[in-house]
Coordinates of N, CA and C in Angstrom, one line a residue:
Chain D
X13 N -39.0 203.4 193.8 CA -38.0 202.7 193.1 C -38.6 201.4 192.5
X14 N -38.3 201.2 191.2 CA -38.9 200.1 190.5 C -38.4 198.8 191.1
X15 N -39.4 197.9 191.3 CA -39.0 196.5 191.7 C -39.7 195.5 190.7
X16 N -38.9 194.5 190.3 CA -39.4 193.6 189.3 C -39.4 192.2 189.8
X17 N -40.5 191.5 189.7 CA -40.6 190.1 190.2 C -41.0 189.2 189.1
X18 N -40.3 188.1 189.1 CA -40.6 187.0 188.0 C -41.0 185.7 188.7
X19 N -42.2 185.3 188.3 CA -42.7 184.0 188.9 C -43.1 183.1 187.7
X20 N -42.7 181.8 187.8 CA -42.0 181.2 188.9 C -40.5 181.4 188.8
X21 N -39.8 181.1 189.9 CA -38.3 181.2 189.8 C -37.7 180.1 189.0
X22 N -38.3 179.0 188.9 CA -37.9 177.8 188.1 C -39.1 177.1 187.6
X23 N -38.9 176.4 186.4 CA -40.0 175.7 185.8 C -39.4 174.6 185.0
X24 N -40.0 173.4 185.1 CA -39.6 172.2 184.4 C -40.8 171.7 183.7
X25 N -40.7 171.6 182.3 CA -41.8 171.1 181.5 C -41.4 170.1 180.5
X26 N -42.3 169.2 180.1 CA -41.9 168.2 179.0 C -41.9 169.0 177.7
X27 N -41.1 168.5 176.8 CA -41.1 169.0 175.4 C -42.5 169.1 174.8
X28 N -42.7 170.2 174.0 CA -44.0 170.3 173.3 C -45.0 171.1 174.1
X29 N -44.8 171.4 175.3 CA -45.8 172.1 176.1 C -45.7 173.6 175.7
X30 N -46.9 174.3 175.8 CA -47.0 175.7 175.7 C -46.8 176.3 177.1
X31 N -46.1 177.3 177.3 CA -45.9 177.8 178.7 C -45.9 179.3 178.7
X32 N -46.1 179.8 180.0 CA -46.2 181.3 180.2 C -45.2 181.6 181.3
X33 N -44.4 182.6 181.1 CA -43.5 183.2 182.1 C -44.1 184.6 182.5
X34 N -44.1 184.8 183.8 CA -44.7 186.1 184.3 C -43.7 187.1 184.8
X35 N -44.0 188.3 184.6 CA -43.1 189.4 185.1 C -44.1 190.5 185.6
X36 N -43.8 190.9 186.9 CA -44.6 192.1 187.4 C -43.6 193.2 187.8
X37 N -44.1 194.4 187.7 CA -43.3 195.5 188.1 C -44.1 196.6 188.8
X38 N -43.5 197.3 189.8 CA -44.2 198.1 190.7 C -44.5 199.5 190.1
X39 N -43.7 200.0 189.2 CA -43.9 201.4 188.7 C -44.3 201.3 187.2
X40 N -45.5 201.8 186.9 CA -46.0 201.7 185.6 C -45.5 202.7 184.6
X41 N -44.7 203.7 185.1 CA -44.1 204.7 184.2 C -42.9 204.1 183.5
X42 N -43.2 203.3 182.5 CA -42.1 202.7 181.8 C -42.0 203.2 180.4
X43 N -40.8 203.1 179.8 CA -40.6 203.5 178.4 C -40.8 202.3 177.5
X44 N -40.2 201.2 177.9 CA -40.4 199.9 177.2 C -40.1 198.8 178.1
X45 N -40.2 197.6 177.7 CA -39.9 196.4 178.5 C -39.2 195.4 177.6
X46 N -38.1 194.8 178.0 CA -37.4 193.9 177.2 C -37.3 192.6 177.9
X47 N -37.4 191.5 177.1 CA -37.2 190.1 177.5 C -35.9 189.6 177.0
X48 N -35.2 188.9 177.8 CA -33.9 188.4 177.5 C -33.9 186.9 177.8
X49 N -33.0 186.1 177.2 CA -32.6 184.8 177.6 C -31.2 184.8 177.9
X50 N -30.8 184.0 178.9 CA -29.4 183.8 179.3 C -29.1 182.3 179.4
X51 N -28.2 181.8 178.7 CA -27.7 180.5 178.8 C -26.6 180.4 179.8
X52 N -26.4 179.3 180.5 CA -25.4 179.2 181.5 C -24.0 179.7 181.1
X53 N -23.4 180.6 181.8 CA -22.0 181.1 181.5 C -22.0 182.0 180.3
X54 N -23.1 182.5 179.8 CA -23.1 183.3 178.7 C -23.7 184.7 179.0
X55 N -23.7 185.6 178.0 CA -24.3 186.9 178.1 C -25.8 186.8 177.9
X56 N -26.4 188.0 177.9 CA -27.9 188.0 177.7 C -28.2 188.2 176.2
X57 N -29.2 187.5 175.7 CA -29.6 187.7 174.3 C -31.0 188.3 174.3
X58 N -31.2 189.4 173.6 CA -32.5 190.1 173.6 C -33.4 189.2 172.7
X59 N -34.6 189.0 173.3 CA -35.7 188.2 172.6 C -36.7 189.1 172.0
X60 N -37.3 190.0 172.8 CA -38.4 190.9 172.4 C -38.3 192.2 173.2
X61 N -38.7 193.3 172.5 CA -38.8 194.6 173.2 C -40.2 195.1 172.9
X62 N -41.0 195.5 173.9 CA -42.3 196.0 173.8 C -42.2 197.5 174.2
X63 N -42.7 198.4 173.3 CA -42.7 199.8 173.6 C -43.9 200.0 174.6
X64 N -43.9 201.0 175.3 CA -45.0 201.3 176.3 C -46.3 201.5 175.6
X65 N -46.3 201.9 174.4 CA -47.6 202.1 173.6 C -48.1 200.8 173.0
X66 N -47.4 199.7 173.1 CA -47.8 198.5 172.4 C -48.4 197.5 173.5
X67 N -49.2 196.6 173.0 CA -49.8 195.5 173.8 C -49.0 194.2 173.7
X68 N -48.4 193.9 172.6 CA -47.7 192.7 172.4 C -46.7 192.8 171.3
X69 N -45.8 191.8 171.3 CA -44.8 191.6 170.2 C -44.6 190.1 170.0
X70 N -44.4 189.7 168.8 CA -44.2 188.3 168.5 C -42.9 188.1 167.7
X71 N -42.2 187.0 168.0 CA -41.1 186.6 167.2 C -41.1 185.1 167.2
X72 N -41.4 184.5 166.1 CA -41.5 183.0 166.0 C -42.4 182.4 167.0
X73 N -41.9 181.5 167.8 CA -42.7 180.8 168.8 C -42.9 181.7 170.1
X74 N -42.4 182.9 170.1 CA -42.4 183.7 171.3 C -43.4 184.8 171.1
X75 N -44.2 185.1 172.2 CA -45.1 186.2 172.2 C -45.0 186.9 173.5
X76 N -44.8 188.2 173.6 CA -44.7 188.9 174.8 C -45.8 189.9 174.8
X77 N -46.5 190.0 176.0 CA -47.6 191.0 176.1 C -47.2 191.9 177.2
X78 N -47.9 193.1 177.2 CA -47.6 194.1 178.2 C -48.9 194.8 178.6
X79 N -49.2 194.8 179.9 CA -50.3 195.5 180.5 C -49.7 196.5 181.5
X80 N -49.4 197.7 181.0 CA -48.6 198.7 181.7 C -49.4 199.1 183.0
X81 N -50.7 199.3 182.8 CA -51.5 199.9 183.9 C -51.5 198.9 185.1
X82 N -51.4 197.6 184.9 CA -51.4 196.6 186.0 C -50.0 196.2 186.4
X83 N -49.0 196.7 185.6 CA -47.6 196.4 185.9 C -47.3 194.9 185.7
X84 N -47.8 194.4 184.5 CA -47.5 193.0 184.2 C -47.1 192.8 182.7
X85 N -46.2 191.8 182.6 CA -45.8 191.4 181.2 C -45.7 189.8 181.3
X86 N -46.1 189.2 180.2 CA -46.0 187.7 180.1 C -45.2 187.4 178.8
X87 N -44.4 186.3 178.9 CA -43.7 185.8 177.8 C -44.3 184.4 177.5
X88 N -44.9 184.2 176.4 CA -45.6 182.9 176.0 C -44.6 182.2 175.0
X89 N -44.3 181.0 175.4 CA -43.5 180.1 174.5 C -44.3 179.0 174.0
X90 N -44.5 178.9 172.7 CA -45.3 177.8 172.1 C -44.5 176.6 171.8
X91 N -45.1 175.5 171.9 CA -44.4 174.2 171.5 C -42.9 174.2 172.0
X92 N -42.7 174.2 173.3 CA -41.4 174.3 173.9 C -40.5 173.1 173.4
X93 N -39.2 173.5 173.3 CA -38.2 172.5 172.8 C -37.0 172.5 173.9
X94 N -36.2 171.4 173.9 CA -35.1 171.4 174.8 C -34.1 172.6 174.7
X95 N -34.0 173.1 173.4 CA -33.2 174.2 173.2 C -33.7 175.5 173.8
X96 N -34.9 175.5 174.3 CA -35.4 176.7 175.0 C -35.0 176.8 176.4
X97 N -34.3 175.7 176.9 CA -33.8 175.7 178.3 C -32.8 176.8 178.5
X98 N -33.1 177.7 179.5 CA -32.3 178.9 179.7 C -33.0 179.6 180.9
X99 N -32.3 180.7 181.3 CA -33.0 181.6 182.2 C -33.5 182.8 181.5
X100 N -34.8 183.1 181.7 CA -35.4 184.2 181.0 C -35.6 185.4 182.0
X101 N -35.2 186.6 181.5 CA -35.2 187.8 182.3 C -36.0 188.8 181.7
X102 N -36.8 189.5 182.5 CA -37.5 190.7 182.0 C -36.9 192.0 182.6
X103 N -37.0 193.1 181.9 CA -36.4 194.3 182.3 C -37.2 195.5 181.8
X104 N -38.0 196.1 182.6 CA -38.6 197.4 182.2 C -37.6 198.5 182.2
X105 N -37.8 199.5 181.3 CA -36.9 200.7 181.3 C -37.8 201.8 181.8
X106 N -37.3 202.5 182.8 CA -38.1 203.6 183.4 C -38.2 204.8 182.5
X107 N -39.3 205.5 182.6 CA -39.5 206.7 181.8 C -39.1 207.9 182.6
X108 N -37.9 207.9 183.0 CA -37.3 208.9 183.9 C -35.9 209.3 183.4
X109 N -35.4 210.4 183.9 CA -34.0 210.7 183.7 C -33.2 210.0 184.8
X110 N -31.9 210.0 184.7 CA -31.1 209.4 185.7 C -31.1 207.9 185.7
X111 N -30.6 207.4 186.8 CA -30.4 205.9 187.0 C -31.7 205.2 186.8
X112 N -32.8 205.7 187.3 CA -34.1 205.0 187.2 C -34.7 205.0 185.8
X113 N -34.0 205.7 184.9 CA -34.4 205.7 183.5 C -33.7 204.6 182.7
X114 N -33.1 203.6 183.4 CA -32.5 202.5 182.7 C -33.2 201.2 183.0
X115 N -32.7 200.1 182.4 CA -33.3 198.8 182.6 C -33.2 198.4 184.1
X116 N -34.3 197.9 184.7 CA -34.3 197.3 186.0 C -34.6 195.8 185.8
X117 N -33.8 194.9 186.2 CA -33.9 193.5 185.9 C -34.6 192.7 187.1
X118 N -35.5 191.8 186.6 CA -35.9 190.8 187.6 C -34.8 189.7 187.8
X119 N -35.1 188.8 188.7 CA -34.1 187.7 188.9 C -34.2 186.5 188.0
X120 N -35.2 186.5 187.2 CA -35.3 185.5 186.1 C -36.1 184.3 186.5
X121 N -36.5 183.6 185.5 CA -37.2 182.3 185.6 C -36.3 181.3 184.9
X122 N -35.8 180.3 185.6 CA -35.0 179.2 185.0 C -35.9 178.1 184.4
X123 N -35.8 178.0 183.1 CA -36.7 177.0 182.4 C -35.9 175.8 182.0
X124 N -36.5 174.7 182.3 CA -35.9 173.4 181.8 C -36.9 172.7 181.0
X125 N -36.6 172.3 179.8 CA -37.5 171.6 178.9 C -37.0 170.2 178.7
X126 N -37.7 169.2 179.2 CA -37.2 167.8 179.1 C -37.6 167.1 177.8
X127 N -36.7 166.4 177.2 CA -37.0 165.7 175.9 C -38.1 164.6 176.2
Chain H
X30 N -20.4 191.6 161.0 CA -21.6 191.9 161.8 C -21.1 192.7 163.0
X31 N -22.0 193.7 163.4 CA -21.7 194.5 164.6 C -21.8 193.6 165.8
X32 N -20.9 193.9 166.8 CA -20.9 193.1 168.0 C -20.4 194.0 169.2
X33 N -20.4 193.3 170.3 CA -19.9 194.0 171.5 C -19.0 192.9 172.2
X34 N -17.7 193.3 172.4 CA -16.8 192.4 173.0 C -16.3 192.9 174.3
X35 N -15.8 191.9 175.2 CA -15.3 192.2 176.5 C -14.0 191.5 176.6
X36 N -13.0 192.1 177.3 CA -11.8 191.4 177.6 C -11.2 192.0 178.9
X37 N -10.5 191.1 179.7 CA -10.4 189.6 179.4 C -11.8 188.9 179.7
X38 N -11.9 187.7 179.4 CA -13.1 186.9 179.7 C -13.0 186.4 181.1
X39 N -11.8 186.1 181.6 CA -11.6 185.7 183.0 C -10.4 186.4 183.5
X40 N -10.5 186.8 184.8 CA -9.4 187.5 185.5 C -9.4 187.1 186.9
X41 N -8.2 186.8 187.4 CA -7.9 186.6 188.8 C -7.0 187.7 189.3
X42 N -7.3 188.4 190.4 CA -6.5 189.5 190.9 C -6.4 189.4 192.4
X43 N -5.6 190.2 193.0 CA -5.5 190.3 194.4 C -6.1 191.5 195.0
X44 N -6.6 191.4 196.2 CA -7.2 192.6 196.9 C -6.2 193.8 196.9
X45 N -6.8 194.9 196.6 CA -6.0 196.2 196.6 C -5.4 196.5 195.2
X46 N -5.4 195.6 194.3 CA -4.9 195.9 192.9 C -5.9 196.7 192.1
X47 N -5.4 197.5 191.2 CA -6.3 198.2 190.2 C -6.5 197.3 189.0
X48 N -7.7 197.2 188.6 CA -8.1 196.3 187.5 C -9.0 197.1 186.5
X49 N -8.7 196.9 185.2 CA -9.5 197.5 184.2 C -10.1 196.4 183.3
X50 N -11.4 196.5 183.1 CA -12.1 195.6 182.2 C -12.5 196.4 181.0
X51 N -12.2 195.8 179.8 CA -12.5 196.5 178.5 C -13.8 196.1 177.9
X52 N -14.4 197.1 177.3 CA -15.7 196.8 176.5 C -15.6 197.6 175.2
X53 N -15.8 196.9 174.1 CA -15.7 197.5 172.8 C -17.0 197.1 172.0
X54 N -17.6 198.1 171.4 CA -18.8 197.8 170.6 C -18.6 198.4 169.2
X55 N -19.1 197.7 168.2 CA -19.0 198.2 166.8 C -20.4 198.5 166.2
X56 N -21.4 198.6 167.1 CA -22.7 199.0 166.7 C -22.8 200.5 166.4
X57 N -21.9 201.3 166.9 CA -22.0 202.8 166.8 C -23.1 203.3 167.7
X58 N -23.4 202.6 168.8 CA -24.4 203.0 169.7 C -23.9 204.2 170.6
X59 N -24.9 205.1 170.9 CA -24.5 206.2 171.8 C -24.5 205.8 173.3
X60 N -25.3 204.8 173.6 CA -25.4 204.4 175.1 C -24.6 203.2 175.4
X61 N -23.9 203.2 176.5 CA -23.1 202.0 177.0 C -23.3 201.9 178.5
X62 N -23.3 200.6 178.9 CA -23.6 200.3 180.3 C -22.7 199.2 180.8
X63 N -22.5 199.3 182.1 CA -21.8 198.2 182.9 C -22.7 197.7 184.0
X64 N -22.8 196.3 184.0 CA -23.6 195.7 185.1 C -22.7 194.6 185.7
X65 N -23.1 194.3 187.0 CA -22.6 193.1 187.6 C -23.7 192.1 187.9
X66 N -23.4 190.8 187.8 CA -24.4 189.8 188.1 C -24.0 188.9 189.2
X67 N -24.7 188.8 190.3 CA -24.4 188.0 191.4 C -25.6 187.2 191.8
X68 N -25.3 185.9 192.3 CA -26.4 185.1 192.7 C -27.2 185.8 193.8
X69 N -28.5 185.8 193.7 CA -29.4 186.4 194.7 C -29.7 187.8 194.5
X70 N -28.9 188.5 193.6 CA -29.1 189.9 193.3 C -29.5 190.2 191.9
X71 N -29.3 189.3 191.0 CA -29.6 189.6 189.6 C -28.6 190.6 189.1
X72 N -29.0 191.2 188.0 CA -28.2 192.2 187.3 C -28.4 193.6 187.9
X73 N -27.3 194.2 188.3 CA -27.3 195.6 188.8 C -26.4 196.5 188.0
X74 N -26.9 197.7 187.8 CA -26.2 198.7 187.0 C -25.1 199.4 187.8
X75 N -23.9 199.4 187.2 CA -22.7 200.0 187.9 C -22.5 201.5 187.4
X76 N -22.3 201.6 186.1 CA -22.1 203.0 185.5 C -22.8 202.9 184.1
X77 N -23.1 204.1 183.6 CA -23.6 204.2 182.2 C -23.2 205.5 181.6
X78 N -23.2 205.4 180.3 CA -22.8 206.6 179.5 C -23.8 206.8 178.3
X79 N -24.2 208.0 178.1 CA -25.1 208.3 177.0 C -24.4 209.0 175.8
X80 N -23.1 209.1 175.9 CA -22.4 209.6 174.8 C -20.9 209.9 175.2
X81 N -20.1 210.3 174.2 CA -18.7 210.6 174.5 C -18.6 211.7 175.6
X82 N -17.7 211.4 176.5 CA -17.4 212.3 177.6 C -18.5 212.4 178.6
X83 N -19.6 211.6 178.5 CA -20.7 211.5 179.5 C -20.6 210.2 180.3
X84 N -20.6 210.3 181.6 CA -20.6 209.1 182.5 C -21.5 209.4 183.7
X85 N -22.2 208.4 184.1 CA -23.1 208.5 185.2 C -23.0 207.3 186.2
X86 N -23.3 207.5 187.4 CA -23.3 206.4 188.4 C -24.6 205.7 188.4
X87 N -24.5 204.4 188.5 CA -25.7 203.5 188.7 C -25.9 203.1 190.1
X88 N -26.6 202.0 190.3 CA -27.1 201.6 191.6 C -25.9 201.2 192.5
X89 N -24.8 200.6 191.9 CA -23.8 200.0 192.7 C -22.4 200.6 192.2
X90 N -22.2 201.8 192.2 CA -21.0 202.5 191.6 C -19.8 202.6 192.6
X91 N -20.0 202.4 193.9 CA -18.8 202.6 194.8 C -17.7 201.7 194.5
X92 N -16.5 202.2 194.3 CA -15.3 201.4 194.0 C -15.0 201.2 192.6
X93 N -15.9 201.7 191.7 CA -15.7 201.6 190.3 C -15.7 203.0 189.6
X94 N -15.0 203.1 188.4 CA -15.0 204.3 187.6 C -15.0 203.9 186.2
X95 N -15.5 204.8 185.3 CA -15.5 204.6 183.9 C -15.1 206.0 183.2
X96 N -14.7 205.9 182.0 CA -14.5 207.1 181.2 C -14.8 206.7 179.8
X97 N -15.3 207.7 179.0 CA -15.7 207.5 177.6 C -15.1 208.5 176.8
X98 N -14.0 208.1 176.1 CA -13.3 209.0 175.2 C -13.6 208.9 173.7
X99 N -14.3 207.8 173.4 CA -14.8 207.6 172.0 C -16.1 206.9 172.1
X100 N -16.8 206.7 170.9 CA -18.1 206.0 170.9 C -18.0 204.5 171.2
X101 N -16.9 203.9 170.8 CA -16.8 202.4 170.8 C -16.4 201.8 172.1
X102 N -15.8 202.6 173.0 CA -15.2 201.9 174.2 C -15.7 202.5 175.5
X103 N -15.9 201.7 176.5 CA -16.2 202.1 177.9 C -15.5 201.2 178.9
X104 N -14.3 201.5 179.2 CA -13.5 200.6 180.1 C -14.0 200.9 181.6
X105 N -14.1 199.8 182.3 CA -14.5 199.8 183.7 C -13.3 199.6 184.6
X106 N -13.0 200.5 185.5 CA -11.8 200.4 186.4 C -12.3 200.1 187.8
X107 N -11.7 199.1 188.4 CA -11.8 198.9 189.9 C -10.6 199.5 190.5
X108 N -10.8 200.6 191.3 CA -9.6 201.4 191.7 C -8.8 200.6 192.7
X109 N -9.4 199.8 193.6 CA -8.6 199.0 194.6 C -9.5 197.8 194.8
X110 N -9.2 196.7 194.1 CA -10.2 195.5 194.1 C -10.4 195.0 195.5
X111 N -11.7 194.7 195.8 CA -12.1 194.1 197.0 C -12.7 192.7 196.8
X112 N -12.7 191.8 197.7 CA -13.3 190.5 197.6 C -14.8 190.6 197.2
X113 N -15.5 191.7 197.7 CA -16.9 191.9 197.4 C -17.1 192.2 195.9
X114 N -16.1 192.5 195.2 CA -16.2 192.8 193.8 C -16.0 191.5 192.9
X115 N -15.8 190.4 193.5 CA -15.9 189.1 192.8 C -17.3 189.0 192.2
X116 N -17.3 188.8 190.9 CA -18.6 188.8 190.2 C -18.4 188.5 188.7
X117 N -19.5 188.5 188.0 CA -19.5 188.5 186.6 C -20.0 189.8 186.1
X118 N -19.2 190.4 185.2 CA -19.4 191.8 184.7 C -19.8 191.7 183.3
X119 N -20.9 192.5 183.0 CA -21.5 192.5 181.6 C -21.5 194.0 181.1
X120 N -21.1 194.1 179.9 CA -21.1 195.4 179.2 C -22.3 195.3 178.3
X121 N -23.0 196.4 178.0 CA -24.1 196.5 177.1 C -24.1 197.8 176.4
X122 N -24.8 197.8 175.2 CA -25.0 199.1 174.5 C -26.4 199.2 173.9
X123 N -26.8 200.4 173.6 CA -28.1 200.6 173.0 C -28.0 201.9 172.2
X124 N -29.0 202.1 171.3 CA -29.1 203.3 170.5 C -30.4 204.0 170.8
X125 N -30.3 205.2 171.3 CA -31.5 206.0 171.7 C -32.0 206.9 170.6
X126 N -31.2 207.1 169.5 CA -31.6 208.0 168.5 C -32.7 207.4 167.6
X127 N -32.9 206.1 167.6 CA -34.0 205.5 166.9 C -35.3 205.5 167.7
X128 N -35.2 205.7 169.0 CA -36.4 205.6 169.8 C -36.7 204.3 170.3
X129 N -36.0 203.2 169.9 CA -36.4 201.8 170.2 C -35.5 201.4 171.5
X130 N -34.2 201.6 171.4 CA -33.3 201.3 172.5 C -33.2 199.9 173.0
X131 N -33.2 199.0 172.0 CA -32.9 197.6 172.4 C -31.5 197.5 172.9
X132 N -31.3 196.8 174.0 CA -30.0 196.8 174.6 C -29.4 195.4 174.3
X133 N -28.1 195.5 173.9 CA -27.3 194.3 173.5 C -26.2 194.1 174.4
X134 N -25.9 192.8 174.8 CA -25.0 192.5 175.8 C -23.7 191.8 175.3
X135 N -22.6 192.1 175.9 CA -21.4 191.3 175.7 C -21.4 190.0 176.4
X136 N -20.3 189.2 176.2 CA -20.3 187.8 176.7 C -20.0 187.8 178.2
X137 N -19.5 188.8 178.8 CA -19.2 188.9 180.2 C -17.7 188.6 180.5
X138 N -17.3 189.2 181.7 CA -16.0 188.9 182.3 C -16.2 188.4 183.7
X139 N -15.6 187.2 183.9 CA -15.6 186.6 185.3 C -14.4 187.1 186.1
X140 N -14.6 187.8 187.1 CA -13.6 188.4 187.9 C -13.6 187.7 189.3
X141 N -12.4 187.3 189.7 CA -12.2 186.7 191.0 C -11.1 187.5 191.8
X142 N -11.5 188.1 192.9 CA -10.6 188.9 193.7 C -10.2 188.1 195.0
X143 N -8.9 187.7 195.1 CA -8.5 186.9 196.2 C -7.9 187.8 197.3

């Protein structure tokens, strides 16, 4: 059964810092991996999706990498801003049929960017 | 713009009552999902559907049911609400025919069972 761990659970940084959020997963048989952000009391917003055949994806100040064989993904945020404060969730999608073929979520990293 | 909506956004009910949460998407996606989010557990899959008339159980399906009669809607029914079902419920959808399957989420429904 896939297990997803996100470290650290919480992170506080001053504005302008570059930062890395980590995600590890136990089963490398994944179809893709998606990164989301969640603001307090809101739904999830998709940030980036990396296919299993890709090594990285970029969107603006965000860059996500995937090392499927070692079961790791990182989300790099450049020049952080207070508006980046949110909880960030990673979710690999299993390359199986049935329930394990869906997204499995980590518990997230709560990011706070101080002005 | 295409979107996914949930109603109601907040609901208070009593133990033993039947409750239905609505989910409607205008993306024309074939896949739809229901999750619950609880402190300490993260997001867990309740039920999912890969197309009209298709429904499947997820990780935490006991006490819940879904039916899919059209592409746009996947209502979630709590047959007899229990206090353990107090949670935030999220609906999501994705399209598998493109091979990308980005999943999009609704705003959530906060359910309190007294």
